Short mmCIF file of C-alpha atoms in Angstrom, two decimals:
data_model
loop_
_atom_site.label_atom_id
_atom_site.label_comp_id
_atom_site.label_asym_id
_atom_site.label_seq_id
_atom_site.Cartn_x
_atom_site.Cartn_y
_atom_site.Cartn_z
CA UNK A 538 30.15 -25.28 4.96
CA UNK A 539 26.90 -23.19 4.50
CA UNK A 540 28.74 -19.66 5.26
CA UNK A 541 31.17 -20.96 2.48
CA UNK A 542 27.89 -22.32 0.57
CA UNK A 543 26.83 -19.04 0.98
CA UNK A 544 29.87 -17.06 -0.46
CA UNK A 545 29.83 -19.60 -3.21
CA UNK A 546 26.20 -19.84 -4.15
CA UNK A 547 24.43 -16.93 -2.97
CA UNK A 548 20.95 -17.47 -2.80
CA UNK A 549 19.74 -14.62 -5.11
CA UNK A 550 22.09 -16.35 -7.54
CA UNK A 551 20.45 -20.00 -7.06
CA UNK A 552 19.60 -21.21 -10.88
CA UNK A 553 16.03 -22.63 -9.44
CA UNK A 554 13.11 -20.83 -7.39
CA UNK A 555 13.77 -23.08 -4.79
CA UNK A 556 17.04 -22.88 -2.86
CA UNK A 557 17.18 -26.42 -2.47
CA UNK A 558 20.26 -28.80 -2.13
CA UNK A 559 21.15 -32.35 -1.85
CA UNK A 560 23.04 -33.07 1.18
CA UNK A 561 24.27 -36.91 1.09
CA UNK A 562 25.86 -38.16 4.04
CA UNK A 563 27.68 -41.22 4.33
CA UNK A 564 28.16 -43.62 6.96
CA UNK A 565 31.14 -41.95 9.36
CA UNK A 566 32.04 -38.45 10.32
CA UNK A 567 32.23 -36.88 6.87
CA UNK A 568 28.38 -37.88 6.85
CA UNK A 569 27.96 -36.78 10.70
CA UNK A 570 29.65 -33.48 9.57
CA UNK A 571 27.07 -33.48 6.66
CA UNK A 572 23.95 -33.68 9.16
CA UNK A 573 25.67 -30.37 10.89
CA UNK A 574 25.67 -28.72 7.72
CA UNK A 575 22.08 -29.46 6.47
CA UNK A 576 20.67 -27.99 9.93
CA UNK A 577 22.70 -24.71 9.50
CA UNK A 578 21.49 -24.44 5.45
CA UNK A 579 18.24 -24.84 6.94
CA UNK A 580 19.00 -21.83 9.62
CA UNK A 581 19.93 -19.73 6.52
CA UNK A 582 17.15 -20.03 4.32
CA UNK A 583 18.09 -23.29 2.27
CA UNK A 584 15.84 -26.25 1.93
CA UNK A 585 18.13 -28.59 1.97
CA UNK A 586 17.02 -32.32 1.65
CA UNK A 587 19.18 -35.15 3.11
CA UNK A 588 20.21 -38.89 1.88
CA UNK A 589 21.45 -40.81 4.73
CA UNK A 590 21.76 -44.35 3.65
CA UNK A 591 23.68 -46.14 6.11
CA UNK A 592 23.20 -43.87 9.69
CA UNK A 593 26.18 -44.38 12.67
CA UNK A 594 24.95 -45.75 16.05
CA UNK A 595 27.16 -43.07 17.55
CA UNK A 596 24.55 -41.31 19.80
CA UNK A 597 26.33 -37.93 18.83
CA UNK A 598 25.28 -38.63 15.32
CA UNK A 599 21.68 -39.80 16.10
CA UNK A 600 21.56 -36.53 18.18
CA UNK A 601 22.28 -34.81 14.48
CA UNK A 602 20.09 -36.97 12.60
CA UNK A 603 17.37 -36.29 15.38
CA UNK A 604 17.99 -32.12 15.19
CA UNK A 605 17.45 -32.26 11.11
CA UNK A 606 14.19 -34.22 11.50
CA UNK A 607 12.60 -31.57 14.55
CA UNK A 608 13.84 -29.11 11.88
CA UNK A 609 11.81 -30.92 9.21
CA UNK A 610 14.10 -31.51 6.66
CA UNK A 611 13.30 -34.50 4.63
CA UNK A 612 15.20 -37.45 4.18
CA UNK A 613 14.74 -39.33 0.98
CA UNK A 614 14.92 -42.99 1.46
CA UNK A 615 16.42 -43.63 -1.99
CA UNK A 616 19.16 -41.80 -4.24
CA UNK A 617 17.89 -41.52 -7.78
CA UNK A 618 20.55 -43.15 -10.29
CA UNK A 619 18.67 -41.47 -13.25
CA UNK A 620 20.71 -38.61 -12.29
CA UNK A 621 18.07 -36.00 -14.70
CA UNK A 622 16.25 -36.36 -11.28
CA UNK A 623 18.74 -34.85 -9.15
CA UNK A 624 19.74 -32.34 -11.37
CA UNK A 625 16.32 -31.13 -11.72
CA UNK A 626 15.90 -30.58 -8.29
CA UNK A 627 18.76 -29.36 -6.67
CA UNK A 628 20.71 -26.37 -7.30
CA UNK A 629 23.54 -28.12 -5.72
CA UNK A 630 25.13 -31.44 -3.65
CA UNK A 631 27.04 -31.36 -0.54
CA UNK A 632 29.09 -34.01 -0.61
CA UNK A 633 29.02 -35.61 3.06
CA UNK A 634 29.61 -39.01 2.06
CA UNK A 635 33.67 -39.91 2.55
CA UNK A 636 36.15 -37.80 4.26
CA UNK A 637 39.96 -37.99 5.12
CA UNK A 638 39.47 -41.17 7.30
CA UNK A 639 38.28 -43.25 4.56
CA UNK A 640 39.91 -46.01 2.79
CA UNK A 641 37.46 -49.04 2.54
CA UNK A 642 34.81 -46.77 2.13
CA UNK A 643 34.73 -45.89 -1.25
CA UNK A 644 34.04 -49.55 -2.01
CA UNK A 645 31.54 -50.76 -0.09
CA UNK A 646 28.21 -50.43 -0.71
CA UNK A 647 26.16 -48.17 -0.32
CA UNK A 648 28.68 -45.18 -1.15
CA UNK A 649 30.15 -46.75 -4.15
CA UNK A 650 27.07 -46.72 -5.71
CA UNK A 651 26.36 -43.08 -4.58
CA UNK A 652 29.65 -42.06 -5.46
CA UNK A 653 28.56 -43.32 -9.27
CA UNK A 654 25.87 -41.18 -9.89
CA UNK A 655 27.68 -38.07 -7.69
CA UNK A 656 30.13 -38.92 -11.12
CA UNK A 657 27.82 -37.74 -13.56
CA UNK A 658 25.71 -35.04 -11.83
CA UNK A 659 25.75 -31.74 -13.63
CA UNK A 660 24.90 -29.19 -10.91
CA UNK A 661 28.18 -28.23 -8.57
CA UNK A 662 29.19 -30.34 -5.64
CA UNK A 663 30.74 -28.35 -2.66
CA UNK A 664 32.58 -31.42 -1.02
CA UNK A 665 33.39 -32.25 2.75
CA UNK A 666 37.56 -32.06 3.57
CA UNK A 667 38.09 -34.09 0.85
CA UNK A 668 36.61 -35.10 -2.10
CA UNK A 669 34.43 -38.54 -1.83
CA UNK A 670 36.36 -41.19 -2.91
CA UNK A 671 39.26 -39.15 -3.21
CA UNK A 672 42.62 -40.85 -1.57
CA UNK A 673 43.56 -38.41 1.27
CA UNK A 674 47.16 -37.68 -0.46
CA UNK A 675 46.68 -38.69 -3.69
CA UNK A 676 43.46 -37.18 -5.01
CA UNK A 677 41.34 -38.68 -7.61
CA UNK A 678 42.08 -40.15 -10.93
CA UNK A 679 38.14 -40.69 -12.44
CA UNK A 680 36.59 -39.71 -8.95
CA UNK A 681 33.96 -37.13 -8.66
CA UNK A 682 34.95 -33.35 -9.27
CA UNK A 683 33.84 -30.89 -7.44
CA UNK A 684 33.42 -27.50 -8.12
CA UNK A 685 33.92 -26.21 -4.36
CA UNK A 686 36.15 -27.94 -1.53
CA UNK A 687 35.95 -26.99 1.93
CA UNK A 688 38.35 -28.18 3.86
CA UNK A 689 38.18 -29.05 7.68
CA UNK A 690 40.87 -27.23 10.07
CA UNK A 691 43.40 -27.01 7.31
CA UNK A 692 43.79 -28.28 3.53
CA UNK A 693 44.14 -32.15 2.83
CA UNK A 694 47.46 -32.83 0.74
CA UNK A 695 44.85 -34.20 -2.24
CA UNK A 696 43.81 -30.51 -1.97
CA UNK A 697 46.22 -29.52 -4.44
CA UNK A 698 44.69 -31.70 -7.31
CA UNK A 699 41.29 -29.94 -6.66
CA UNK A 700 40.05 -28.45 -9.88
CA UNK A 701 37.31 -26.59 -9.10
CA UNK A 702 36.12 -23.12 -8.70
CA UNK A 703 36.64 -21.89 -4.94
CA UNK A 704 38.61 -23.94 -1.85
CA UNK A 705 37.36 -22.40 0.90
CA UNK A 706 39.35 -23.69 4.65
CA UNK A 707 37.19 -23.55 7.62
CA UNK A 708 39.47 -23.74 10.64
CA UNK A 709 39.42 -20.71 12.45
CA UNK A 710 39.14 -22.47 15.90
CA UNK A 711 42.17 -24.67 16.29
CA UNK A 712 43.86 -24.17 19.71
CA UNK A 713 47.01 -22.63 19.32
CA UNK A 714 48.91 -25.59 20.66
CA UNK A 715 47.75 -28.17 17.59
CA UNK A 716 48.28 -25.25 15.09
CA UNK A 717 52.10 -25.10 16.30
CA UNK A 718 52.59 -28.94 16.49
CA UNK A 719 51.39 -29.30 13.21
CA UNK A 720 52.64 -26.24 12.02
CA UNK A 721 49.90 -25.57 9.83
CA UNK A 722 50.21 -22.09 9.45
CA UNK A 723 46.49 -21.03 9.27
CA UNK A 724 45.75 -18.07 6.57
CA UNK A 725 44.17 -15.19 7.83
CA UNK A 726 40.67 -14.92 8.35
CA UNK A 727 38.86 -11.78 7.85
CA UNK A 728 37.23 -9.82 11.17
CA UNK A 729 35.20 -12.72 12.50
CA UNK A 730 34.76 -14.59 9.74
CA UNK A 731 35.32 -18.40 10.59
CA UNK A 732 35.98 -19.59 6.93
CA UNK A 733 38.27 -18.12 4.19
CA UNK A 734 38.61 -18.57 0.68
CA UNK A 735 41.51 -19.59 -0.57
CA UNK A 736 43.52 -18.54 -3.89
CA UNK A 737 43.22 -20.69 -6.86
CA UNK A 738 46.76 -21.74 -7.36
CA UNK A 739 47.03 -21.34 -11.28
CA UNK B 1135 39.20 -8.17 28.39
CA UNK B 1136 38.64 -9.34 32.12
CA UNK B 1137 36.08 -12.65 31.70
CA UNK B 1138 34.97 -13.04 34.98
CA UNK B 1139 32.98 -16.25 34.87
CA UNK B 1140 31.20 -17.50 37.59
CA UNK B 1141 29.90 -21.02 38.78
CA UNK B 1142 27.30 -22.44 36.46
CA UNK B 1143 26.25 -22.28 32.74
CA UNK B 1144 27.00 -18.99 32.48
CA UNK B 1145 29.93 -19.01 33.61
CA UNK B 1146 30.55 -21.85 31.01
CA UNK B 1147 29.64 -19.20 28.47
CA UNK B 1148 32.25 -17.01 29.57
CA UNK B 1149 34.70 -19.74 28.63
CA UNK B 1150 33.11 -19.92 25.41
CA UNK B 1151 33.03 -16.12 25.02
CA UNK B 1152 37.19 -15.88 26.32
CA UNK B 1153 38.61 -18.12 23.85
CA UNK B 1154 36.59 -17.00 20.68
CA UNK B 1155 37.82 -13.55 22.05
CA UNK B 1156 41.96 -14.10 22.01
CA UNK B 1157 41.12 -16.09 18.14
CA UNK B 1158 39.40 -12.66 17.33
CA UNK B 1159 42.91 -10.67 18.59
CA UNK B 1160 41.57 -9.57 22.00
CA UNK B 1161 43.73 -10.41 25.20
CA UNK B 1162 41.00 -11.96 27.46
CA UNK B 1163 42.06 -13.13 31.07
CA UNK B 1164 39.57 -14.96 32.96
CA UNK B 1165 38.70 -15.10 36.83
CA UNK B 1166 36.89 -18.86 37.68
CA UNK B 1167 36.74 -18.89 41.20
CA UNK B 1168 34.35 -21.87 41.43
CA UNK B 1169 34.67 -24.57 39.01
CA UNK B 1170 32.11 -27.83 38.02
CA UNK B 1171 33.50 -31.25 38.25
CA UNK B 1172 32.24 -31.50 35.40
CA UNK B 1173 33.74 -32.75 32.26
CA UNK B 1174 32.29 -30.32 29.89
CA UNK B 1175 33.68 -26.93 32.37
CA UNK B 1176 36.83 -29.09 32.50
CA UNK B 1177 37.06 -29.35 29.02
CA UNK B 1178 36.22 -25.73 28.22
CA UNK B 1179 38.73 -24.34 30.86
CA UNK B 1180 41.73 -26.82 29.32
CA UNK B 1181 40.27 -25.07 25.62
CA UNK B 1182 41.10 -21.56 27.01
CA UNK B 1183 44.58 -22.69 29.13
CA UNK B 1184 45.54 -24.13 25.66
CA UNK B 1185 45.42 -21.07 23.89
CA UNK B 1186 47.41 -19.49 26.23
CA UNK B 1187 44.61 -17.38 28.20
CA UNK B 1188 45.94 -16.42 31.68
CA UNK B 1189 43.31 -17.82 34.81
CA UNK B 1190 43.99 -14.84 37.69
CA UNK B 1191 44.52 -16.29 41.06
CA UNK B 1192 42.66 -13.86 42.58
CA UNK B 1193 40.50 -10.88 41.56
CA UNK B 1194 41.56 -7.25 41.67
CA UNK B 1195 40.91 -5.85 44.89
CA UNK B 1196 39.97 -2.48 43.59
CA UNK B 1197 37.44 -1.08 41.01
CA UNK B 1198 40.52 0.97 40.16
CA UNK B 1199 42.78 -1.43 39.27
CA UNK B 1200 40.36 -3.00 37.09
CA UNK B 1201 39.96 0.37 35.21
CA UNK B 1202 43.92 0.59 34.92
CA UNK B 1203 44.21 -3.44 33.68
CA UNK B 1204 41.14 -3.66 31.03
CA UNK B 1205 38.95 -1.82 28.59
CA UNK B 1206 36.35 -4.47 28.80
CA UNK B 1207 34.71 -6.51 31.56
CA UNK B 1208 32.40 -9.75 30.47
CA UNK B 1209 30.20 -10.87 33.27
CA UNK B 1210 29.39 -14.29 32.77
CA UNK B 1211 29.06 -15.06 36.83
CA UNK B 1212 25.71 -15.52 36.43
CA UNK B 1213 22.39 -16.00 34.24
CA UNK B 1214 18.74 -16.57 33.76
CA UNK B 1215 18.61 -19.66 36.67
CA UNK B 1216 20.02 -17.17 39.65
CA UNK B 1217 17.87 -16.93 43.06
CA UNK B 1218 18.25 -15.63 46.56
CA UNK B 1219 21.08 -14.35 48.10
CA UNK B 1220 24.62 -14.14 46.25
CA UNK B 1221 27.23 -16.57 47.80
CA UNK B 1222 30.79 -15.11 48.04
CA UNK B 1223 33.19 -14.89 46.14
CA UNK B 1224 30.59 -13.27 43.76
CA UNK B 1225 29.28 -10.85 46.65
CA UNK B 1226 32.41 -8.93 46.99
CA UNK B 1227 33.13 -9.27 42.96
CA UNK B 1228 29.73 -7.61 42.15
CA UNK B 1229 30.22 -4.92 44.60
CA UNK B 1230 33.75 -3.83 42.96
CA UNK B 1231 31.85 -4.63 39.51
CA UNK B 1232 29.09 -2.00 40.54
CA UNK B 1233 32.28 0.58 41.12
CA UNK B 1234 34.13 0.27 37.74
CA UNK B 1235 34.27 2.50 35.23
CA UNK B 1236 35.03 0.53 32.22
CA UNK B 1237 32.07 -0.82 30.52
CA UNK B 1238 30.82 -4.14 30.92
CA UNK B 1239 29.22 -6.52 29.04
CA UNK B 1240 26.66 -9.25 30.68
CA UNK B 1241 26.38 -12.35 29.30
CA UNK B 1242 22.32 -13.02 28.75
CA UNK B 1243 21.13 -11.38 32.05
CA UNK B 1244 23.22 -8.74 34.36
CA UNK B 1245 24.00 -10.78 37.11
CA UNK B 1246 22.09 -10.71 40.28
CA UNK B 1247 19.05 -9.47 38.21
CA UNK B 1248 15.94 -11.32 38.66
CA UNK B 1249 15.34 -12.99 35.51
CA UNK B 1250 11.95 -10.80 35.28
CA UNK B 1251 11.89 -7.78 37.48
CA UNK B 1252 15.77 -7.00 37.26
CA UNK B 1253 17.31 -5.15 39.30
CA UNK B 1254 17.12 -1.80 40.57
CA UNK B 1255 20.67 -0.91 42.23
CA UNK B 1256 22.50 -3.72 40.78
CA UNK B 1257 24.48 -4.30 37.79
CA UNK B 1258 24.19 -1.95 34.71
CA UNK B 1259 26.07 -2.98 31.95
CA UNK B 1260 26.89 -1.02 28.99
CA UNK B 1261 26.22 -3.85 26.91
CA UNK B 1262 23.73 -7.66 26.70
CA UNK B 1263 23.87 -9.82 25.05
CA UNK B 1264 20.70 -12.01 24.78
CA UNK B 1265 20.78 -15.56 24.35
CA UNK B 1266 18.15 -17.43 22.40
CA UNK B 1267 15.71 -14.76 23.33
CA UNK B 1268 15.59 -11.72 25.61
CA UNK B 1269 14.50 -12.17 29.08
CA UNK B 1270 11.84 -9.97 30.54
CA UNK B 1271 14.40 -8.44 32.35
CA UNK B 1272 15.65 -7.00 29.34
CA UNK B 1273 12.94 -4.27 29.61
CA UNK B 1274 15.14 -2.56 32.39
CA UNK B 1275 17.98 -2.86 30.63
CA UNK B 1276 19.76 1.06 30.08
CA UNK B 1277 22.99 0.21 28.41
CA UNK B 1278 23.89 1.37 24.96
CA UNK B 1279 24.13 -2.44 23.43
CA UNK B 1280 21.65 -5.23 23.09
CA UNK B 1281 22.37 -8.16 20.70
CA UNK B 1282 20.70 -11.47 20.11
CA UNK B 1283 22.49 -14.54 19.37
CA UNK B 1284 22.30 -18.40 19.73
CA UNK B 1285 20.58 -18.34 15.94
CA UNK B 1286 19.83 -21.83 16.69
CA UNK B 1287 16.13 -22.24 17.32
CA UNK B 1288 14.29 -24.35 15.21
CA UNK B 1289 11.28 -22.85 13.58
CA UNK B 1290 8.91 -25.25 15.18
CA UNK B 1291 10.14 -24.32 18.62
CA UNK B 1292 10.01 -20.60 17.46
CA UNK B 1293 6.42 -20.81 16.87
CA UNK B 1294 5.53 -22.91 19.66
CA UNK B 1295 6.70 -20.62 22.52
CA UNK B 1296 5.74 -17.53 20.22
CA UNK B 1297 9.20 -16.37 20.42
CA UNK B 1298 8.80 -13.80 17.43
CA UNK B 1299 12.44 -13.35 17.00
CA UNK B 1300 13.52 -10.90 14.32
CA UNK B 1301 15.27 -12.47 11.25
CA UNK B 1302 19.27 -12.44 11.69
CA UNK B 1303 20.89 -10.74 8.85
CA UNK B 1304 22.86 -13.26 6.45
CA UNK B 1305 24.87 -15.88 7.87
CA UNK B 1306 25.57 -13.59 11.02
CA UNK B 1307 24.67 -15.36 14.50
CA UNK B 1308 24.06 -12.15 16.18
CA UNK B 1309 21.68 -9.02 15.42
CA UNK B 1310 22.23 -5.96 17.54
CA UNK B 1311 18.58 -4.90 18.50
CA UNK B 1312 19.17 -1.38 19.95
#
């Protein structure tokens, strides 16, 4: 997600003097996946700044959580809902907070209530595998919209109502055997290049 | 590609280093004489049987028949942690090693180097790659390739251990340093 981040918003390009970005992560692996990302923006020059509402016991995740504090990136223990606020001070949100696994999710507190003010954000959101909130196959009717999707070993079928500017696929590193059985028929990736952006289907 | 990976982390690496190779188009076969019992060498040596990377029963008797076979050796047998005297297998494989002519590329430290002092009439590899940060037996290095990667360190930890590690380029992971 940042080397796609970085295709999509390159940080010369970055509207503010800070390269800073929301990361919001919610309670499962979309958010664990999230904490990954955060680290790595921070490896390439972002500040990034994380909301983790609801954190997972799973010690893999605390590991995560643990590697974005020693890397001092902030966690803000409250999501603005005057949503001004966040577009003021992010050039963008990575939207951590539901993936494909999801179906109660979107409900429940706290991510429904995230998921509101994600709604009416103005600055882009570069979403997780699938769009928060988002039913896997369905997509979205009055979800959020993002304006970049990168999706996780191959496209999600609600991929093909995604509206925004760039769909990037990171999946450069499924075994053989799961790429056959699924037949998923991976696009080329460029020399070692790990994500690729896909057409816009118009 | 011959991996030839040998009983410990680095040779863990080597796994690593074999199956990114065959996704990046190479033809990597590996040589694991000595395996952990431990889940995470387990898991990485299922990772490179799944995509399809041939495990040699034995290892080419002759520095020749290397050179015929492969354009490439990566020596992952072993890395920073290595003391004393070589146990075989990896004896006999760094003798034939010593005799090939096809370049070779050591995985953080040539093996059987001391981690500082290196080593005289051992390995030289045509290529290192340093991981994290180069060794102080980098110094004796001669081949034509050093690169850096594992762009992983935290700044704190950077600054702590006075690491002064050059800035990678971009998004890349690695930065060739000579």
């Amino acid at each position: 997600i940042p080397v796609s981040s970085r295709q999509a918003f390159p940080l010369p390009s970055l509207p503010r003097k800070q390269p800073t970005v929301l990361v919001v992560c919610g309670p499962a692996q979309n958010g664990a996946i999230g904490l990954v990302c955060a680290r790595h923006l921070r490896i390439f020059d972002y500040e990034p700044t994380i909301f983790y509402p609801k954190r997972s016991p799973d010690p893999l995740y605390r590991d995560f959580t643990t590697q974005c504090e020693k890397m001092d990136i902030p966690f803000l223990s409250y999501l603005p809902t005057e949503v001004q606020l966040i577009n003021d001070a992010y050039n963008a949100v990575v939207d951590a907070v539901l993936g494909a696994e999801a179906e109660m999710g979107e409900g429940r507190e706290p991510c429904a209530a995230i998921l509101a003010t994600l709604k009416h954000v103005r600055i882009p959101i570069v979403s997780l595998d699938v769009p928060s909130g988002w039913d896997v196959e369905a997509g979205s009717s009055g979800g959020i919209s993002p304006d970049v999707l990168v999706s996780l070993s191959a496209p999600k079928q609600c991929a093909r109502r995604f509206l925004g500017r760039q769909h990037f696929v990171a999946g450069r590193f499924l075994p053989y055997d799961v790429q056959k059985k699924f037949e998923l028929n991976p696009p080329e990736y460029p020399g070692t290049e790990c994500v690729v952006a896909l057409r816009a289907p118009r | 590609v011959l991996v030839v990976c040998g009983p410990g982390n680095n040779g863990g690496d080597g796994l690593v280093c074999a199956r990114h190779l065959k996704m990046f188009g190479y033809e990597p076969t590996v040589y694991y004489p000595k395996r952990p019992n431990k889940p995470l060498f387990e898991g990485l040596t299922t990772q490179c049987q799944k995509m399809d990377i041939p495990f040699l029963p034995e290892f080419p008797a002759e520095a020749a028949l290397i050179d015929e076979l492969y354009g490439l050796v990566v020596d992952a047998i072993f890395g920073f942690s290595f003391k004393g005297a070589v146990r075989e297998p990896f004896g006999s494989i760094l003798s034939t090693l010593e005799r090939i002519t096809v370049p070779i590329a050591s995985i953080d430290i040539p093996s059987g180097w001391d981690v500082e002092k290196g080593k005289a009439d051992g390995l030289q590899p045509d290529m290192l790659i340093s991981l994290t940060a180069p060794k102080k037996a980098a110094m004796h290095f001669a081949g034509r390739y050093h690169f850096l990667g594992g762009r992983f360190v935290p700044a704190a930890l950077q600054e702590k251990y006075a690491l002064n590690l050059p800035p990678y380029p971009e998004t890349d992971c690695v930065l060739q340093l000579t």
